[in-house]
Amino acid sequence: MQQERLKSANVRPEVISDDATAQKRLLRKLFNLRGPAPASDSFMRVQDRYLFNENHVASIIYQSDLDMIRPKIYLWQGDITQLAVDAIVNPANSRMLGCFIPNHGCLDNQIHTKAGIQLRLADQKAMAGERLEATGKAKLTPGFNLPAKFVIHTVGPVIIHQVTPLRRQLLADSYQSCLKLAEQKDLSELAFCCISTGEFRFPHDLAAQIAVNTVNDYLSSHINAPDVIFAVNSDLDKALYLHELEGE
């Protein structure tokens, strides 16, 4: 009967492979497609145990493992979801519910997958009935199964044709909003990704300049601000941030 329903609806049932990698991709796909809704206690126990094991296969990185580039500022190249810090920054979209594209490579997708289905439900609660999140603002949720205690979500500016003064200011606003929220919550460590440089197409060199200048300005005027970790993926971004931080 179920097969007949699927056939009439033109839906192809998933074929579950014996390959572990394929099974993990299928599970991630299901996580990505699932809307914000509670799940049974038994499911949550299985999911949390699975994600704990998966997230600890890779090395967990602590602030003490990192080299300080400037007072209160660190630069680290690697997967931001490995950082066991007070909070990591998620480059969110305006719906603030995570990426729904199955197995997409964006950081928003990775963070929601590794945190578990609880994160999308927490996103929905954080929005509190708002339809879209404004660019340059920030919201905080628990990190759930991530090594990080919290996730701070911010919507950076999207570049369509060129970088305008408004887009520059909105990117700076995203960094400031995250820092302000972290300080309000008495967080000691905040790890930034390269906001807006992925799917949102902000030029990497200009984004690094804005990120470093904004963080420097904030730290110089807020004695209770958290330590900042710039978490970059590529050699290019690492070089750009080093250039800005070392003033070369």
XYZ file of C-alpha atoms in Angstrom:
248
model
C 0.000 0.000 0.000
C 2.818 2.416 0.896
C 4.568 1.679 -2.396
C 1.328 2.452 -4.283
C 0.983 5.802 -2.493
C 4.572 6.722 -3.333
C 4.071 5.707 -6.953
C 0.859 7.734 -7.317
C 2.579 10.759 -5.748
C 5.553 10.325 -8.093
C 7.879 9.940 -5.090
C 10.824 7.572 -5.287
C 11.566 5.766 -2.024
C 15.100 6.066 -0.691
C 17.290 3.019 -1.173
C 19.362 2.514 1.966
C 22.897 1.554 1.019
C 25.117 -0.825 2.958
C 27.909 1.742 2.648
C 28.462 3.703 5.884
C 29.339 6.926 4.059
C 26.163 6.741 1.981
C 24.125 6.086 5.116
C 25.594 9.173 6.786
C 24.760 11.295 3.736
C 21.191 10.002 3.802
C 20.866 10.807 7.499
C 22.260 14.286 6.946
C 19.785 14.766 4.092
C 16.911 13.858 6.395
C 18.220 16.235 9.076
C 18.472 19.020 6.486
C 14.948 18.527 5.156
C 13.237 18.161 8.523
C 11.328 21.201 9.709
C 11.473 22.605 13.252
C 9.510 20.107 15.324
C 10.016 18.074 18.504
C 11.003 14.411 18.327
C 10.502 11.490 20.672
C 12.802 11.001 23.649
C 14.002 7.693 22.214
C 14.967 9.347 18.912
C 16.774 12.150 20.709
C 18.821 9.712 22.775
C 19.922 7.820 19.663
C 20.639 11.014 17.728
C 22.614 12.620 20.545
C 24.713 9.505 21.081
C 25.424 9.273 17.341
C 26.348 12.957 17.030
C 28.541 12.867 20.122
C 30.540 10.040 18.571
C 30.677 11.720 15.151
C 31.680 15.121 16.503
C 34.462 13.613 18.597
C 35.980 11.565 15.772
C 37.756 14.759 14.751
C 40.000 16.441 17.291
C 38.277 18.893 19.609
C 40.137 22.207 19.672
C 40.300 24.436 22.756
C 41.359 28.061 23.008
C 44.457 26.930 24.898
C 45.529 25.036 21.762
C 45.640 28.246 19.717
C 48.270 30.926 19.239
C 47.394 34.505 20.154
C 48.137 36.947 17.330
C 47.197 40.084 19.231
C 45.918 40.564 22.790
C 42.555 38.751 22.975
C 42.661 37.795 19.272
C 43.479 34.370 17.835
C 43.647 33.054 14.271
C 42.941 29.413 13.509
C 42.605 27.526 10.229
C 40.206 24.618 10.423
C 36.632 23.482 10.964
C 34.852 25.916 13.288
C 32.530 23.125 14.448
C 35.530 21.483 16.170
C 36.032 24.422 18.528
C 35.117 23.810 22.172
C 34.553 27.472 23.015
C 31.724 29.449 24.562
C 30.199 30.351 21.184
C 30.749 30.027 17.464
C 29.153 32.273 14.853
C 26.796 30.808 12.278
C 26.403 32.718 8.976
C 22.631 32.395 8.821
C 20.118 33.182 6.109
C 17.231 35.534 6.784
C 14.791 32.727 7.627
C 17.071 31.800 10.537
C 16.139 28.124 10.341
C 19.308 26.727 8.827
C 19.946 25.422 5.326
C 17.295 23.054 3.940
C 19.316 21.962 0.882
C 20.298 18.300 1.410
C 24.033 17.840 2.048
C 24.808 21.404 1.023
C 28.360 22.534 1.683
C 27.567 25.820 3.429
C 28.594 26.340 7.036
C 24.986 26.963 8.087
C 24.166 23.429 6.917
C 27.185 21.900 8.649
C 26.479 23.598 11.968
C 22.831 22.543 12.005
C 23.692 18.981 11.016
C 26.311 18.571 13.737
C 24.236 20.300 16.415
C 21.225 18.051 15.795
C 17.571 18.668 15.072
C 17.198 20.602 18.337
C 18.964 23.594 16.795
C 16.326 24.270 14.149
C 13.604 24.149 16.789
C 15.632 26.567 18.931
C 16.014 28.844 15.892
C 12.257 28.974 15.520
C 11.799 29.852 19.186
C 14.494 32.531 18.977
C 12.659 34.164 16.071
C 9.559 34.415 18.305
C 7.141 34.809 15.421
C 9.342 37.089 13.298
C 9.190 36.176 9.623
C 12.707 37.209 8.621
C 15.833 38.228 10.515
C 17.276 41.635 9.682
C 20.767 41.832 8.241
C 23.435 42.767 10.764
C 21.582 41.521 13.851
C 22.380 38.487 16.026
C 20.545 35.816 18.002
C 21.849 33.175 20.411
C 20.879 29.516 20.786
C 22.437 26.575 22.618
C 25.053 24.573 20.724
C 23.416 21.248 21.631
C 25.685 18.481 20.274
C 28.429 20.835 19.097
C 31.580 21.197 21.208
C 30.684 24.908 21.487
C 28.256 25.818 24.269
C 26.326 28.307 22.152
C 25.775 29.388 18.565
C 25.355 33.049 17.679
C 23.485 33.419 14.400
C 23.894 36.490 12.223
C 22.701 37.359 8.728
C 25.454 39.060 6.790
C 24.934 41.216 3.693
C 24.490 39.638 0.260
C 26.500 41.103 -2.608
C 24.541 41.216 -5.871
C 26.599 43.451 -8.155
C 29.062 45.493 -6.115
C 29.983 46.302 -2.541
C 28.202 49.469 -1.478
C 28.899 51.557 1.650
C 25.677 50.161 3.111
C 26.872 46.566 2.593
C 30.181 47.413 4.276
C 28.363 48.849 7.269
C 26.003 45.871 7.493
C 28.952 43.479 7.615
C 30.502 45.523 10.413
C 27.098 45.486 12.133
C 27.074 41.676 12.072
C 30.422 41.524 13.866
C 29.386 44.201 16.368
C 26.045 42.509 17.090
C 27.734 39.173 17.765
C 30.304 40.770 20.062
C 27.669 42.742 21.942
C 25.483 39.672 22.445
C 28.444 37.588 23.606
C 29.419 40.289 26.087
C 25.839 40.576 27.367
C 25.801 36.813 27.992
C 29.190 36.942 29.787
C 30.833 34.657 27.234
C 34.608 34.385 27.403
C 35.345 33.142 23.878
C 33.725 33.859 20.527
C 34.798 32.216 17.274
C 33.951 34.036 14.058
C 33.663 32.441 10.653
C 34.304 34.599 7.574
C 30.819 36.122 7.493
C 29.243 36.662 4.040
C 32.255 35.419 2.052
C 30.661 32.133 0.969
C 27.219 31.982 -0.604
C 26.756 35.729 0.008
C 29.774 36.619 -2.203
C 31.429 39.365 -0.135
C 35.028 39.846 -1.396
C 37.410 37.984 0.909
C 40.017 40.731 1.231
C 37.539 43.465 2.082
C 35.640 41.163 4.451
C 38.840 40.373 6.364
C 39.658 44.067 6.647
C 36.197 44.912 7.977
C 36.220 41.957 10.381
C 39.583 42.811 11.919
C 38.941 46.557 12.121
C 35.524 46.054 13.703
C 36.811 43.572 16.263
C 39.809 45.763 17.120
C 37.574 48.789 17.643
C 35.151 46.832 19.818
C 37.813 45.229 21.995
C 39.553 48.547 22.557
C 36.385 50.075 24.013
C 34.841 47.108 25.879
C 36.930 45.662 28.696
C 34.494 42.783 29.229
C 34.409 41.712 25.592
C 35.169 38.048 24.878
C 38.391 36.786 23.388
C 37.961 36.460 19.629
C 38.994 33.583 17.408
C 38.969 34.143 13.660
C 38.301 30.655 12.284
C 39.215 30.437 8.603
C 39.125 27.517 6.186
C 41.339 28.474 3.278
C 44.991 29.428 2.920
C 43.807 32.615 1.211
C 41.716 33.722 4.174
C 44.491 32.846 6.608
C 46.930 35.021 4.662
C 44.428 37.887 4.444
C 43.710 37.832 8.172
C 47.407 37.612 9.046
C 48.035 40.618 6.834
C 45.349 42.620 8.638
C 46.289 41.436 12.129
C 50.036 41.866 11.782
C 49.752 45.132 9.869
C 52.025 43.999 7.096
